[in-house]
Short mmCIF file of C-alpha atoms in Angstrom, two decimals:
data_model
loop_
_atom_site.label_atom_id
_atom_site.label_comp_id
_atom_site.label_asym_id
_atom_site.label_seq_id
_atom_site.Cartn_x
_atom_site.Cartn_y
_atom_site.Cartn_z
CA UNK A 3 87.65 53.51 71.37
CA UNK A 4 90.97 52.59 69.25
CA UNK A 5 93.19 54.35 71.86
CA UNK A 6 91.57 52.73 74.84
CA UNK A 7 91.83 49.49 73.22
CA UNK A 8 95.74 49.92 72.70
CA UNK A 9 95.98 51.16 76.51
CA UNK A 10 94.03 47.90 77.54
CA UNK A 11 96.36 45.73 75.25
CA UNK A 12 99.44 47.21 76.65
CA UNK A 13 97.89 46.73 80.20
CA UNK A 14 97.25 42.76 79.46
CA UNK A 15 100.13 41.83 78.18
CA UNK A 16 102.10 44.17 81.38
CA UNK A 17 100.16 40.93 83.46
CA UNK A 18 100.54 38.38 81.31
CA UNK A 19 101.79 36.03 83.91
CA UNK A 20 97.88 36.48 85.01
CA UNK A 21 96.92 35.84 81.90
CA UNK A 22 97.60 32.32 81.31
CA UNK A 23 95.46 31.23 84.28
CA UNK A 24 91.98 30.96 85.61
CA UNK A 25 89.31 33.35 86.66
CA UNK A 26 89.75 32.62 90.80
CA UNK A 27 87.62 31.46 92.96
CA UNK A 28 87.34 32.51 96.70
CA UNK A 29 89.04 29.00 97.73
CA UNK A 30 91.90 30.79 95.08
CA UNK A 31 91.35 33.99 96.84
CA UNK A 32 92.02 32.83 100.62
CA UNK A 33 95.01 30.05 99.18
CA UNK A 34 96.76 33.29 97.70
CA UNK A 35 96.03 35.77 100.50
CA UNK A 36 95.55 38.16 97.65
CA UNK A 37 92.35 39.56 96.19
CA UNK A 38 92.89 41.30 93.09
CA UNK A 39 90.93 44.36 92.56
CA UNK A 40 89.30 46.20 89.09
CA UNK A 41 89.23 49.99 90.26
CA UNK A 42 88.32 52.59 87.64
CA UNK A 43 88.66 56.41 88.62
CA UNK A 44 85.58 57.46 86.51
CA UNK A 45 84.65 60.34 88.91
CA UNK A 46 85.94 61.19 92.69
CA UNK A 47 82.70 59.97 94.49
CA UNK A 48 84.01 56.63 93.45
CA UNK A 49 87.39 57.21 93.91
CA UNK A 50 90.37 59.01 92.38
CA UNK A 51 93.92 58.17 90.70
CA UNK A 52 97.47 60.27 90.84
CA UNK A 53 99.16 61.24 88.74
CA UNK A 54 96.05 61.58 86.72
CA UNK A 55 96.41 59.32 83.25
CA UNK A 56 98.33 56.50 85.16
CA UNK A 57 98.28 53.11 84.97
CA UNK A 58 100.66 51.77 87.26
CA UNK A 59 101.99 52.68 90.53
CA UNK A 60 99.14 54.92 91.23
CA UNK A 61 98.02 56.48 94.18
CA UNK A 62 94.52 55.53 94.66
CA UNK A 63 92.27 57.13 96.71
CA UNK A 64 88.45 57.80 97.30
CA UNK A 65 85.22 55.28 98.92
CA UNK A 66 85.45 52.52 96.28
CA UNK A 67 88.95 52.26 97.56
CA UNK A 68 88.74 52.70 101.33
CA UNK A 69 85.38 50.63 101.18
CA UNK A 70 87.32 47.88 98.69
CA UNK A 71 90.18 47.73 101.60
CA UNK A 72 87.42 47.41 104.79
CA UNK A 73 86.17 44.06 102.62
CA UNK A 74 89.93 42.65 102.13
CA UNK A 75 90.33 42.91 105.85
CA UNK A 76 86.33 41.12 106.33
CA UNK A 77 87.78 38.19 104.41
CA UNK A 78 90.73 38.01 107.24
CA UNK A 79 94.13 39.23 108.04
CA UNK A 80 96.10 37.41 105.91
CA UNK A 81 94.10 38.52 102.96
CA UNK A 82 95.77 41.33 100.93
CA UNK A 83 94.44 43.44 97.82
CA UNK A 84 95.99 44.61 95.05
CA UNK A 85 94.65 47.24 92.69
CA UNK A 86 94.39 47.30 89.12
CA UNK A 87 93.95 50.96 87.89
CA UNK A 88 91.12 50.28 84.90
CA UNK A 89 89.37 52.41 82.37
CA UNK A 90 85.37 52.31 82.78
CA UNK A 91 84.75 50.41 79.38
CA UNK A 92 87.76 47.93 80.12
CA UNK A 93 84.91 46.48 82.44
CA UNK A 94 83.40 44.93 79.77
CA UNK A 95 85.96 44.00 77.30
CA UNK A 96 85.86 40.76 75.92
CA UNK A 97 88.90 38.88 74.96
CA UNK A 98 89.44 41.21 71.58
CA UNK A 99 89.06 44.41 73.70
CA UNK A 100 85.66 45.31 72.95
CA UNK A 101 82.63 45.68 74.52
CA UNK A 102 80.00 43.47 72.87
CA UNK A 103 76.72 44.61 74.56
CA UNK A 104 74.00 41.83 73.02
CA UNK A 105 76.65 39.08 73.53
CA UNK A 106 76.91 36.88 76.83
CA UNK A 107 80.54 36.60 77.52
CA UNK A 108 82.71 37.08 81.02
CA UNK A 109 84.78 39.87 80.85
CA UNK A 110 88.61 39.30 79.92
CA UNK A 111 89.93 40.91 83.03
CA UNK A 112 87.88 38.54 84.80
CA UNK A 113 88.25 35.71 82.79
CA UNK A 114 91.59 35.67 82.91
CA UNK A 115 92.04 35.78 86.69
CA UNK A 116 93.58 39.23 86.36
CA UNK A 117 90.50 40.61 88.54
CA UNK A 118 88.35 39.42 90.95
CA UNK A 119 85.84 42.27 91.57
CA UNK A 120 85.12 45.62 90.46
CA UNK A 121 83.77 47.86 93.25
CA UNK A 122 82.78 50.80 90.97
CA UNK A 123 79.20 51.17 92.10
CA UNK A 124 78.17 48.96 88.15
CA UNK A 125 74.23 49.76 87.82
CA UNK A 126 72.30 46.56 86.76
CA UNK A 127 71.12 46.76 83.35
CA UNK A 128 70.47 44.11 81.08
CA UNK A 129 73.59 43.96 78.85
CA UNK A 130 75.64 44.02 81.78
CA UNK A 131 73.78 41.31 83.31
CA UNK A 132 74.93 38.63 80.33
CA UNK A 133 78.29 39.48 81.33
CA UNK A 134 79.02 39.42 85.26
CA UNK A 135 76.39 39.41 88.34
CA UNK A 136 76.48 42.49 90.40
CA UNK A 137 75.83 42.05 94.04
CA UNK A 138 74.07 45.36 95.29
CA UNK A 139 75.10 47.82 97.91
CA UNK A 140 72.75 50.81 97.36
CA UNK A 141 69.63 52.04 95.29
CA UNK A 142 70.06 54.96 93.39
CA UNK A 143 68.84 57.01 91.01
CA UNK A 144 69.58 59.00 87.71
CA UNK A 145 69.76 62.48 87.69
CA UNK A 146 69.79 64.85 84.88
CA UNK A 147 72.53 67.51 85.75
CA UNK A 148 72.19 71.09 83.94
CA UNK A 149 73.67 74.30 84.52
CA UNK A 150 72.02 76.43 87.07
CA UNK A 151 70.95 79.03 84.00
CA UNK A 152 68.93 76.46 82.15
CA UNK A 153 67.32 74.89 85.39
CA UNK A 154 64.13 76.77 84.53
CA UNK A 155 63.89 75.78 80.87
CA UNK A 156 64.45 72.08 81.79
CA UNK A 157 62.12 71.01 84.25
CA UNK A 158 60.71 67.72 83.12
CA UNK A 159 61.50 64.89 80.47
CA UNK A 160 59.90 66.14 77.60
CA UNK A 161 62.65 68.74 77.90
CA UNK A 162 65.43 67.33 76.69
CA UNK A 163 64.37 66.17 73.87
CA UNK A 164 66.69 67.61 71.40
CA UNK A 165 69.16 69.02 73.36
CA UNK A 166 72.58 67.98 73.75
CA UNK A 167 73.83 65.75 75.84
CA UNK A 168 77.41 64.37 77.25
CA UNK A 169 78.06 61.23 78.96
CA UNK A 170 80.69 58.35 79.32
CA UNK A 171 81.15 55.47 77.01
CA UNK A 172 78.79 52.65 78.11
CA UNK A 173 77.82 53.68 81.32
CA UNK A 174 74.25 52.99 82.24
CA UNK A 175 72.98 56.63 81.55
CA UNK A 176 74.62 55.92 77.89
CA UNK A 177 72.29 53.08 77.41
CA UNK A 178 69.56 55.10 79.04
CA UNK A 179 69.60 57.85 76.23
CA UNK A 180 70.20 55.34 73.68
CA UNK A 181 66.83 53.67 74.37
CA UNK A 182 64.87 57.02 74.43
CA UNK A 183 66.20 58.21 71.34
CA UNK A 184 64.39 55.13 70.13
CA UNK A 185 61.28 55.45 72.16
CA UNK A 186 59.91 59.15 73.74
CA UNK A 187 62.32 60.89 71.66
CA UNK A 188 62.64 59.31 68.45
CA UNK A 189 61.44 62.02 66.45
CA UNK A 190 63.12 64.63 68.35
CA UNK A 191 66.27 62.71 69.45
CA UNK A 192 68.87 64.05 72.05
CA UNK A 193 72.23 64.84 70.60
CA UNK A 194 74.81 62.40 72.23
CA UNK A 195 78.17 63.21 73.05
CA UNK A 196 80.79 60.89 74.64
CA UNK A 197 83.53 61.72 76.67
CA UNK A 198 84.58 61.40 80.10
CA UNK A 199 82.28 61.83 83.24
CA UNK A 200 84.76 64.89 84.30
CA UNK A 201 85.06 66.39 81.19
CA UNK A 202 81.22 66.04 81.02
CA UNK A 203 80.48 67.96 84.23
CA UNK A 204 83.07 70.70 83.10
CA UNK A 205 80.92 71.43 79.76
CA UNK A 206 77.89 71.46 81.29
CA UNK A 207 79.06 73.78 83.92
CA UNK A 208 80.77 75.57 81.27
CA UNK A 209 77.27 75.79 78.98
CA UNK A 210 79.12 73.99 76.04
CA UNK A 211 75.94 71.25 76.32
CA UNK A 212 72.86 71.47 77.76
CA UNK A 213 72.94 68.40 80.23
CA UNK A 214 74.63 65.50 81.51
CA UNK A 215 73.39 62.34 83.96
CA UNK A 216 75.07 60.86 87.24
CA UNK A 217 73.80 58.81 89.62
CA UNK A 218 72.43 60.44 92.32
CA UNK A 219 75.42 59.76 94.72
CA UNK A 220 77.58 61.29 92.77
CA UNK A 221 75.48 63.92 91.60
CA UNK A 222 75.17 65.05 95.26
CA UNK A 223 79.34 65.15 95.49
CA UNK A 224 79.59 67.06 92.79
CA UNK A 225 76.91 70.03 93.19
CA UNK A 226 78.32 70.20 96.60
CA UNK A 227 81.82 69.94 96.46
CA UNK A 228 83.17 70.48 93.02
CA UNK A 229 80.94 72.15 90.45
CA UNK A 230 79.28 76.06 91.27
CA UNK A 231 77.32 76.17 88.27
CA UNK A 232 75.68 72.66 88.37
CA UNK A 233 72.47 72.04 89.85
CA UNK A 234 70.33 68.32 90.00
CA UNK A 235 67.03 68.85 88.00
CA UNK A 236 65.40 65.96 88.16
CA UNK A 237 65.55 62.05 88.55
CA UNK A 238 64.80 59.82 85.43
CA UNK A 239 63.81 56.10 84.92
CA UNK A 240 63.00 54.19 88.21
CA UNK A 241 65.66 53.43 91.33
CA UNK A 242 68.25 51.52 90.11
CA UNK A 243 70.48 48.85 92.31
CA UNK A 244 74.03 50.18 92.48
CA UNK A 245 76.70 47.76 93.64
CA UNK A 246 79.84 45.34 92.67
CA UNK A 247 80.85 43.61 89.32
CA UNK A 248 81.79 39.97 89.91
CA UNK A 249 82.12 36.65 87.77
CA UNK A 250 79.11 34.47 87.25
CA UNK A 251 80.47 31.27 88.73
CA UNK A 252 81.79 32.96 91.96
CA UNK A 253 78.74 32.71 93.93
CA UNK A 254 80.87 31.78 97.29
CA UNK A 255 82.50 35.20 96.50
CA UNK A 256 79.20 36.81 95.68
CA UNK A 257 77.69 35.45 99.09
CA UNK A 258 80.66 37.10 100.73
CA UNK A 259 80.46 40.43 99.38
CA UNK A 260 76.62 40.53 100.02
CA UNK A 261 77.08 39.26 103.78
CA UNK A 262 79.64 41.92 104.20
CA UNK A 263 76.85 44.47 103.09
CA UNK A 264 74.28 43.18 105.02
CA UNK A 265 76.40 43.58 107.66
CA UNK A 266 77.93 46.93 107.44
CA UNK A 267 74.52 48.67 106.25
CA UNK A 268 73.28 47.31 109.70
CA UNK A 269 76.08 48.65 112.08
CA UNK A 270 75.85 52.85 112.21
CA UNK A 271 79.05 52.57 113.47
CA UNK A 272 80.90 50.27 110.71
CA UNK A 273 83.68 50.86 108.23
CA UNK A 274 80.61 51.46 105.38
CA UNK A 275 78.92 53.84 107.31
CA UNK A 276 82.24 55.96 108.53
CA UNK A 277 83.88 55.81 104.82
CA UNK A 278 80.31 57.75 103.22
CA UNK A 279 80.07 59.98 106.14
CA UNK A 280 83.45 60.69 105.39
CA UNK A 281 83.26 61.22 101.72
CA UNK A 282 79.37 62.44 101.36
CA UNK A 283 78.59 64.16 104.67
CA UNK A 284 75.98 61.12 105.37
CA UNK A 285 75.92 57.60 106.11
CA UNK A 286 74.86 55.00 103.54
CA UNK A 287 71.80 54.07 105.75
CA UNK A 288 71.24 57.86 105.45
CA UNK A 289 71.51 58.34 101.73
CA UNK A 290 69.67 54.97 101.19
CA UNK A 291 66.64 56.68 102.69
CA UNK A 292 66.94 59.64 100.99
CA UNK A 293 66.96 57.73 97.53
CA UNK A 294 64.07 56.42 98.47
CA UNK A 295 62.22 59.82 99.34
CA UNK A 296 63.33 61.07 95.62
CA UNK A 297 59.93 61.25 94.22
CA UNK A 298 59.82 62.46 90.07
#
């Protein structure tokens, strides 16, 4: 946590002439031609950053990207974006640099005008809700991820209690374990370890811990396309909304955003639709059904 706070520091004051003004509106937005954009490389089914550890001058690609471009040109032509390579947890940082999950705050990057959207697919949770409003693009749902040789010894929830688990810093299958370690599990408690969502899918496929948890969109990217020894056990907790990370007040900006959805989910032949056949061998109206055929 120290180290990412000293990388976010180093990253604030690097846009400091951001920092002395306002979080922007979409009237801001269109007067600029510039929409400033919060991307964080946590795995490749949201997108991916070269050289990897950058922080500047990166070479983004991946959906969140492409998708985060197709919107830029929906608010018009003069309308550019700029990226803003981010760590997951800088999402939430207050003004100090840390993530204060029981306080209402908006986050700095936001705040401070230095973004105006993260496009990370941010599950709705509760903490997360006294912080930003997150406009939703698809339902999804948790899956527990194990190595193929322990598929048959965890089948159902009760099974991992005790075991070992690794996930990343404050995402929502973090808070997830957190509240069944004090609920189902409290007397048998799973063993949390926190580390990257890569490095997390690497020791499980390794067998260095016993499970991990990714949404089910990415989930299906990586049994597919990355990981041999992974397999998707089962889903856990009910469907959760999926989507973008914006600032409270912006509710013209919100509107837009949600009309673009509505809009692309509705066309098989739109940007939306090409960029996840593309990337997950289906389109979103595709997957969304699927999600909602995932039964536990």
């Amino acid at each position: 946590m120290k180290s990412s706070f000293v990388v976010w520091a180093v990253l604030m004051s690097a846009f400091c002439p951001f920092s002395v003004i306002q979080a922007r509106s979409l009237e801001e937005i269109n007067r600029t031609g510039e929409i400033r954009v919060g991307i964080s490389p946590i795995h490749p089914s949201i997108c991916s950053a070269a050289p990897q550890g950058c922080r500047t001058d990166c070479r983004i690609t991946g959906p969140a990207h492409e998708i985060a471009l197709a919107f830029a040109a929906y608010l018009g032509p003069n309308i550019r974006p700029r990226f803003l390579r981010i760590e997951w947890d800088e999402q939430f940082f207050n003004q100090a640099g840390k993530t204060i999950r029981e306080n209402a705050y908006t986050p700095e990057l936001l705040a401070s005008g230095q973004v105006d959207l993260y496009p990370n697919n941010l599950s709705v949770n509760e903490w997360r809700k006294k912080k930003m409003d997150i406009v939703t693009l698809f339902p999804s749902r948790r899956m527990v991820i194990v190595n193929r040789s322990r598929k048959e010894t965890i089948k159902t929830l009760p099974d991992l209690a005790g075991k070992v688990a690794v996930v990343e810093k404050d995402t929502s299958y973090h808070t997830w374990l957190q509240e069944q370690n004090q609920g189902v599990f409290a007397s048998h408690p799973v063993g949390i370890r926190l580390m990257g969502t890569d490095e997390c899918l690497k020791a499980v496929d390794k067998g260095e811990a016993d499970f991990t948890m990714i949404d089910s969109d990415a989930a299906i990217w990586a049994v597919r396309q990355e990981y041999r020894n992974l397999d998707m056990a089962f889903p856990v907790g009910a469907t959760d909304e999926n989507g973008w990370g914006l600032r409270k007040q912006d509710k013209d900006l919100q509107e837009k955003v949600r009309q673009f959805f509505r809009e692309q989910r509705a066309d098989d032949h739109s940007d939306l639709n090409r960029i996840w056949q593309k990337y997950y061998g289906m389109s979103l109206t595709q997957f969304i059904r699927l999600v909602g055929a995932i039964v536990e």
